mmCIF file of C-alpha atoms in Angstrom:
data_model
loop_
_atom_site.group_PDB
_atom_site.id
_atom_site.type_symbol
_atom_site.label_atom_id
_atom_site.label_comp_id
_atom_site.label_asym_id
_atom_site.label_seq_id
_atom_site.Cartn_x
_atom_site.Cartn_y
_atom_site.Cartn_z
ATOM 1 C CA HIS E 275 18.100 149.599 15.822
ATOM 2 C CA PRO E 276 17.743 145.837 15.949
ATOM 3 C CA GLN E 277 17.693 144.482 19.468
ATOM 4 C CA GLY E 278 18.033 141.028 20.689
ATOM 5 C CA GLU E 279 17.842 138.909 23.928
ATOM 6 C CA LYS E 280 20.993 137.338 25.413
ATOM 7 C CA ASN E 281 21.176 135.592 28.711
ATOM 8 C CA ASN E 282 17.696 136.766 29.477
ATOM 9 C CA LEU E 283 18.794 140.402 29.127
ATOM 10 C CA TRP E 284 18.015 142.714 26.254
ATOM 11 C CA GLN E 285 20.622 144.286 24.118
ATOM 12 C CA LEU E 286 20.487 147.454 21.995
ATOM 13 C CA LEU E 287 22.411 147.285 18.680
ATOM 14 C CA SER E 288 23.225 150.152 16.362
ATOM 15 C CA GLY E 289 21.324 150.685 13.194
ATOM 16 C CA THR E 290 22.543 149.231 10.030
ATOM 17 C CA ASP E 291 22.653 152.675 8.301
ATOM 18 C CA ASP E 292 25.505 154.489 9.951
ATOM 19 C CA LYS E 293 24.332 157.811 8.525
ATOM 20 C CA LYS E 294 20.855 157.530 10.132
ATOM 21 C CA ASP E 295 21.759 155.498 13.293
ATOM 22 C CA GLN E 296 20.065 156.956 16.387
ATOM 23 C CA SER E 297 21.651 154.775 18.991
ATOM 24 C CA TYR E 298 23.680 157.530 20.474
ATOM 25 C CA PHE E 299 20.511 159.143 21.844
ATOM 26 C CA LEU E 300 19.187 155.859 23.200
ATOM 27 C CA TYR E 301 21.705 154.798 25.746
ATOM 28 C CA THR E 302 19.436 155.633 28.763
ATOM 29 C CA LEU E 303 16.914 153.020 27.873
ATOM 30 C CA THR E 304 16.147 150.328 30.505
ATOM 31 C CA GLN E 305 15.637 146.657 30.192
ATOM 32 C CA LEU E 306 11.865 147.056 30.807
ATOM 33 C CA GLN E 307 11.566 149.550 27.999
ATOM 34 C CA LEU E 308 13.787 147.503 25.483
ATOM 35 C CA LYS E 309 11.501 144.486 26.210
ATOM 36 C CA HIS E 310 8.537 146.415 24.689
ATOM 37 C CA LEU E 311 10.495 148.207 21.840
ATOM 38 C CA LEU E 312 10.519 147.322 18.152
ATOM 39 C CA PHE E 313 12.714 148.902 15.504
ATOM 40 C CA PRO E 314 11.223 147.634 12.237
ATOM 41 C CA VAL E 315 13.630 149.400 9.932
ATOM 42 C CA GLY E 316 16.729 149.124 11.969
ATOM 43 C CA GLU E 317 18.264 146.568 9.657
ATOM 44 C CA MET E 318 17.636 148.604 6.549
ATOM 45 C CA THR E 319 19.426 151.608 4.976
ATOM 46 C CA LYS E 320 17.532 154.749 4.256
ATOM 47 C CA PRO E 321 17.522 154.069 0.422
ATOM 48 C CA GLU E 322 16.067 150.656 1.147
ATOM 49 C CA VAL E 323 13.262 152.246 3.186
ATOM 50 C CA ARG E 324 12.517 154.613 0.452
ATOM 51 C CA LYS E 325 12.363 151.868 -2.153
ATOM 52 C CA LEU E 326 9.894 149.959 0.025
ATOM 53 C CA ALA E 327 7.750 153.009 0.791
ATOM 54 C CA LYS E 328 7.647 153.709 -2.997
ATOM 55 C CA ARG E 329 6.570 150.166 -3.742
ATOM 56 C CA LEU E 330 3.816 150.465 -1.019
ATOM 57 C CA LYS E 331 2.901 153.781 -2.522
ATOM 58 C CA LEU E 332 3.367 155.538 0.737
ATOM 59 C CA PRO E 333 2.934 159.485 0.484
ATOM 60 C CA VAL E 334 6.373 159.991 2.209
ATOM 61 C CA ALA E 335 8.356 157.951 -0.110
ATOM 62 C CA GLU E 336 9.995 160.967 -1.869
ATOM 63 C CA LYS E 337 9.776 163.300 1.145
ATOM 64 C CA PRO E 338 13.173 165.087 1.575
ATOM 65 C CA ASP E 339 15.141 164.505 4.684
ATOM 66 C CA SER E 340 14.656 166.947 7.450
ATOM 67 C CA GLN E 341 17.489 169.323 8.179
ATOM 68 C CA GLY E 342 15.960 170.909 11.206
ATOM 69 C CA ILE E 343 15.728 170.048 14.920
ATOM 70 C CA CYS E 344 13.613 166.979 15.539
ATOM 71 C CA PHE E 345 10.033 167.903 16.636
ATOM 72 C CA VAL E 346 10.860 171.580 16.174
ATOM 73 C CA GLY E 347 10.984 171.870 12.387
ATOM 74 C CA GLU E 348 12.945 173.916 9.864
ATOM 75 C CA VAL E 349 14.333 176.563 12.095
ATOM 76 C CA LYS E 350 17.993 177.416 12.875
ATOM 77 C CA ILE E 351 19.262 176.307 16.172
ATOM 78 C CA PHE E 352 20.193 179.856 17.219
ATOM 79 C CA ASP E 353 16.764 181.181 16.296
ATOM 80 C CA PHE E 354 15.099 178.394 18.317
ATOM 81 C CA LEU E 355 17.272 178.942 21.499
ATOM 82 C CA ARG E 356 16.790 182.684 21.257
ATOM 83 C CA THR E 357 13.033 182.260 21.819
ATOM 84 C CA ARG E 358 13.813 180.366 25.152
ATOM 85 C CA LEU E 359 17.087 181.971 26.339
ATOM 86 C CA PRO E 360 17.971 185.579 26.963
ATOM 87 C CA GLU E 361 20.874 187.286 25.063
ATOM 88 C CA LYS E 362 23.785 188.134 27.253
ATOM 89 C CA PRO E 363 26.423 189.924 25.042
ATOM 90 C CA GLY E 364 30.176 189.741 25.959
ATOM 91 C CA ASP E 365 33.627 189.905 24.450
ATOM 92 C CA LEU E 366 35.008 187.655 21.689
ATOM 93 C CA ILE E 367 38.580 186.956 22.698
ATOM 94 C CA ASP E 368 41.326 185.570 20.396
ATOM 95 C CA THR E 369 44.195 183.429 21.522
ATOM 96 C CA ARG E 370 46.282 186.419 22.275
ATOM 97 C CA GLY E 371 43.729 187.831 24.670
ATOM 98 C CA ARG E 372 42.472 190.564 22.355
ATOM 99 C CA VAL E 373 38.978 191.654 22.045
ATOM 100 C CA VAL E 374 38.013 191.059 18.417
ATOM 101 C CA GLY E 375 34.131 191.371 18.565
ATOM 102 C CA GLN E 376 30.944 190.628 20.629
ATOM 103 C CA HIS E 377 29.091 187.444 21.159
ATOM 104 C CA ARG E 378 25.303 187.339 21.997
ATOM 105 C CA GLY E 379 25.345 184.747 24.861
ATOM 106 C CA LEU E 380 27.783 181.889 25.611
ATOM 107 C CA TRP E 381 24.856 179.393 25.656
ATOM 108 C CA PHE E 382 24.422 180.024 21.867
ATOM 109 C CA TYR E 383 27.785 178.546 21.058
ATOM 110 C CA THR E 384 29.418 175.192 21.203
ATOM 111 C CA ILE E 385 33.098 174.097 21.186
ATOM 112 C CA GLY E 386 34.355 173.711 17.719
ATOM 113 C CA GLN E 387 31.587 175.779 16.123
ATOM 114 C CA ARG E 388 32.569 177.759 12.991
ATOM 115 C CA GLU E 389 29.423 179.349 11.720
ATOM 116 C CA GLY E 390 27.527 182.308 13.305
ATOM 117 C CA LEU E 391 30.464 184.365 14.664
ATOM 118 C CA GLY E 392 30.158 187.262 12.282
ATOM 119 C CA LEU E 393 33.785 188.078 11.876
ATOM 120 C CA SER E 394 35.923 188.690 8.751
ATOM 121 C CA ASN E 395 39.364 187.322 8.266
ATOM 122 C CA GLY E 396 38.079 183.805 8.993
ATOM 123 C CA PRO E 397 37.092 181.160 9.161
ATOM 124 C CA TRP E 398 36.992 181.338 13.128
ATOM 125 C CA TYR E 399 36.352 178.581 15.522
ATOM 126 C CA VAL E 400 35.035 178.512 18.992
ATOM 127 C CA LEU E 401 37.872 177.221 21.302
ATOM 128 C CA GLY E 402 36.524 177.852 24.701
ATOM 129 C CA ARG E 403 33.925 179.613 26.992
ATOM 130 C CA ASN E 404 34.944 181.721 30.027
ATOM 131 C CA TRP E 405 31.847 181.605 32.016
ATOM 132 C CA ARG E 406 32.998 183.882 34.892
ATOM 133 C CA ALA E 407 34.171 186.643 32.529
ATOM 134 C CA ASN E 408 31.386 185.929 29.911
ATOM 135 C CA GLN E 409 34.045 185.659 27.232
ATOM 136 C CA LEU E 410 33.944 183.488 24.128
ATOM 137 C CA ILE E 411 37.460 182.308 23.047
ATOM 138 C CA ILE E 412 37.948 181.881 19.278
ATOM 139 C CA GLY E 413 40.849 181.033 16.935
ATOM 140 C CA HIS E 414 41.802 180.108 13.491
ATOM 141 C CA LYS E 415 42.008 176.598 11.963
ATOM 142 C CA ASN E 416 45.642 176.135 12.754
ATOM 143 C CA GLU E 417 44.742 176.841 16.411
ATOM 144 C CA GLN E 418 42.362 174.000 16.841
ATOM 145 C CA ARG E 419 44.972 172.009 18.781
ATOM 146 C CA LEU E 420 43.645 174.019 21.657
ATOM 147 C CA ILE E 421 40.438 172.043 21.665
ATOM 148 C CA MET E 422 42.078 168.581 21.338
ATOM 149 C CA ALA E 423 41.430 166.407 24.338
ATOM 150 C CA LYS E 424 43.164 163.350 25.768
ATOM 151 C CA SER E 425 40.552 162.307 28.349
ATOM 152 C CA CYS E 426 37.444 163.220 30.137
ATOM 153 C CA ILE E 427 35.493 162.578 33.449
ATOM 154 C CA THR E 428 31.788 161.696 33.341
ATOM 155 C CA SER E 429 28.866 161.621 35.681
ATOM 156 C CA LYS E 430 27.468 158.338 36.905
ATOM 157 C CA PRO E 431 26.931 156.004 33.915
ATOM 158 C CA HIS E 432 23.851 154.303 32.951
ATOM 159 C CA TRP E 433 24.174 150.698 31.661
ATOM 160 C CA ILE E 434 21.588 149.150 29.441
ATOM 161 C CA ASN E 435 22.566 145.535 30.480
ATOM 162 C CA LYS E 436 24.804 144.551 33.449
ATOM 163 C CA PRO E 437 27.454 147.118 34.454
ATOM 164 C CA VAL E 438 30.629 146.497 32.515
ATOM 165 C CA LYS E 439 33.554 145.145 34.381
ATOM 166 C CA LEU E 440 36.144 147.934 34.646
ATOM 167 C CA PRO E 441 38.790 148.856 33.660
ATOM 168 C CA ALA E 442 38.163 148.006 30.004
ATOM 169 C CA VAL E 443 38.922 149.157 26.487
ATOM 170 C CA LEU E 444 35.685 150.040 24.668
ATOM 171 C CA LEU E 445 34.438 152.154 21.774
ATOM 172 C CA VAL E 446 33.155 155.696 22.459
ATOM 173 C CA ARG E 447 31.074 158.310 20.660
ATOM 174 C CA HIS E 448 30.915 161.836 22.032
ATOM 175 C CA ARG E 449 28.408 163.278 19.504
ATOM 176 C CA TYR E 450 25.836 162.121 17.159
ATOM 177 C CA ARG E 451 27.302 160.411 13.953
ATOM 178 C CA HIS E 452 30.906 160.693 15.110
ATOM 179 C CA PRO E 453 32.865 157.590 14.281
ATOM 180 C CA ALA E 454 33.321 155.436 17.329
ATOM 181 C CA PHE E 455 36.906 155.474 18.669
ATOM 182 C CA ALA E 456 38.901 153.363 21.140
ATOM 183 C CA ALA E 457 39.326 154.514 24.777
ATOM 184 C CA ALA E 458 40.405 152.986 28.043
ATOM 185 C CA ILE E 459 37.613 153.221 30.682
ATOM 186 C CA LYS E 460 38.005 153.037 34.402
ATOM 187 C CA LYS E 461 35.950 154.200 37.346
ATOM 188 C CA SER E 462 36.415 157.652 38.870
ATOM 189 C CA GLY E 463 34.313 158.230 41.948
ATOM 190 C CA ASP E 464 30.643 157.494 40.866
ATOM 191 C CA GLY E 465 31.595 158.374 37.261
ATOM 192 C CA LEU E 466 34.077 157.262 34.673
ATOM 193 C CA LYS E 467 37.440 158.373 33.511
ATOM 194 C CA ILE E 468 37.750 157.954 29.736
ATOM 195 C CA ASN E 469 41.310 157.957 28.298
ATOM 196 C CA PHE E 470 41.261 158.299 24.506
ATOM 197 C CA ARG E 471 43.704 156.139 22.462
ATOM 198 C CA GLU E 472 44.076 159.237 20.068
ATOM 199 C CA PRO E 473 43.386 162.947 20.964
ATOM 200 C CA GLN E 474 39.790 163.888 20.044
ATOM 201 C CA ARG E 475 38.456 167.195 18.917
ATOM 202 C CA ALA E 476 35.894 169.302 20.613
ATOM 203 C CA ILE E 477 34.887 167.086 23.583
ATOM 204 C CA THR E 478 32.363 169.170 25.363
ATOM 205 C CA PRO E 479 31.022 169.088 29.003
ATOM 206 C CA GLY E 480 27.214 168.461 28.771
ATOM 207 C CA GLN E 481 27.426 166.135 25.794
ATOM 208 C CA SER E 482 27.175 162.381 26.333
ATOM 209 C CA ALA E 483 29.878 159.834 25.995
ATOM 210 C CA VAL E 484 28.126 156.592 24.785
ATOM 211 C CA LEU E 485 29.998 153.346 25.067
ATOM 212 C CA TYR E 486 29.919 150.405 22.586
ATOM 213 C CA LYS E 487 31.465 147.154 21.866
ATOM 214 C CA LYS E 488 31.682 145.318 18.517
ATOM 215 C CA ASN E 489 29.986 142.022 17.796
ATOM 216 C CA LYS E 490 29.325 140.083 14.642
ATOM 217 C CA THR E 491 26.625 142.212 13.313
ATOM 218 C CA GLY E 492 27.847 145.693 14.363
ATOM 219 C CA LEU E 493 27.976 147.663 17.547
ATOM 220 C CA VAL E 494 26.199 146.981 20.840
ATOM 221 C CA VAL E 495 25.291 149.990 22.908
ATOM 222 C CA LEU E 496 26.657 149.306 26.465
ATOM 223 C CA GLY E 497 25.480 152.546 28.141
ATOM 224 C CA GLY E 498 26.908 155.977 28.597
ATOM 225 C CA ALA E 499 27.178 159.049 30.805
ATOM 226 C CA VAL E 500 27.171 162.896 30.566
ATOM 227 C CA ILE E 501 30.706 164.470 30.289
ATOM 228 C CA ASP E 502 31.431 166.622 33.294
ATOM 229 C CA LYS E 503 35.105 167.571 32.658
ATOM 230 C CA VAL E 504 37.543 167.522 29.835
ATOM 231 C CA GLU E 505 41.308 167.211 30.036
ATOM 232 C CA LYS E 506 42.967 168.995 27.085
ATOM 233 C CA THR E 507 46.127 167.825 25.453
ATOM 234 C CA LYS E 508 48.068 171.009 26.309
ATOM 235 C CA PHE E 509 45.890 174.017 26.983
ATOM 236 C CA SER E 510 42.654 174.742 28.836
ATOM 237 C CA TRP E 511 40.447 177.828 29.434
#
């Protein structure tokens, strides 16, 4: 993540390697923190880093990429969460309202998830969570239109630089490694209203909407906010 100073204010740029860019997680950084940060491999791709490490005979040059949770290790997310959260079984409900199975606790599932439902006649996808009734709503691939969203409302945003003058059209990411997409941003109380140019899949409350703009070298991280509410294209749970 190269960063630079402009008009006496620090900017955070996305990393050169799109597959390894971590800027989505760094939108809460402050000017004071950026002033003291260095990202020495931010302008290199992972293959270039491996090549350099091999030339320098570093022991990690050929180390496989980690597939686990950062700082936790090679453990499945469900197994990790289960050590910290209790199970609370409830009904799996299809889009017709029929009970088709049991889930192990709503907090173990995320919108759009396909794995870990334990049902035949799949694949099945998580379409919604009814917290009051402790029900997990699921459907087939052709029913994923139910999790397409046209807009969302966020909490109070954090801006890395000066607050962006709104309304404005910016680029948005709603999860790690998802391609940035265009959206119209305006104020909504203390938060933001983000209207997507094209409907987006599996926008989920609790995740962050991170805002970017393009410059000559790539994407500049402007800031972001936690998603509070999602407006579906047609249906909601």
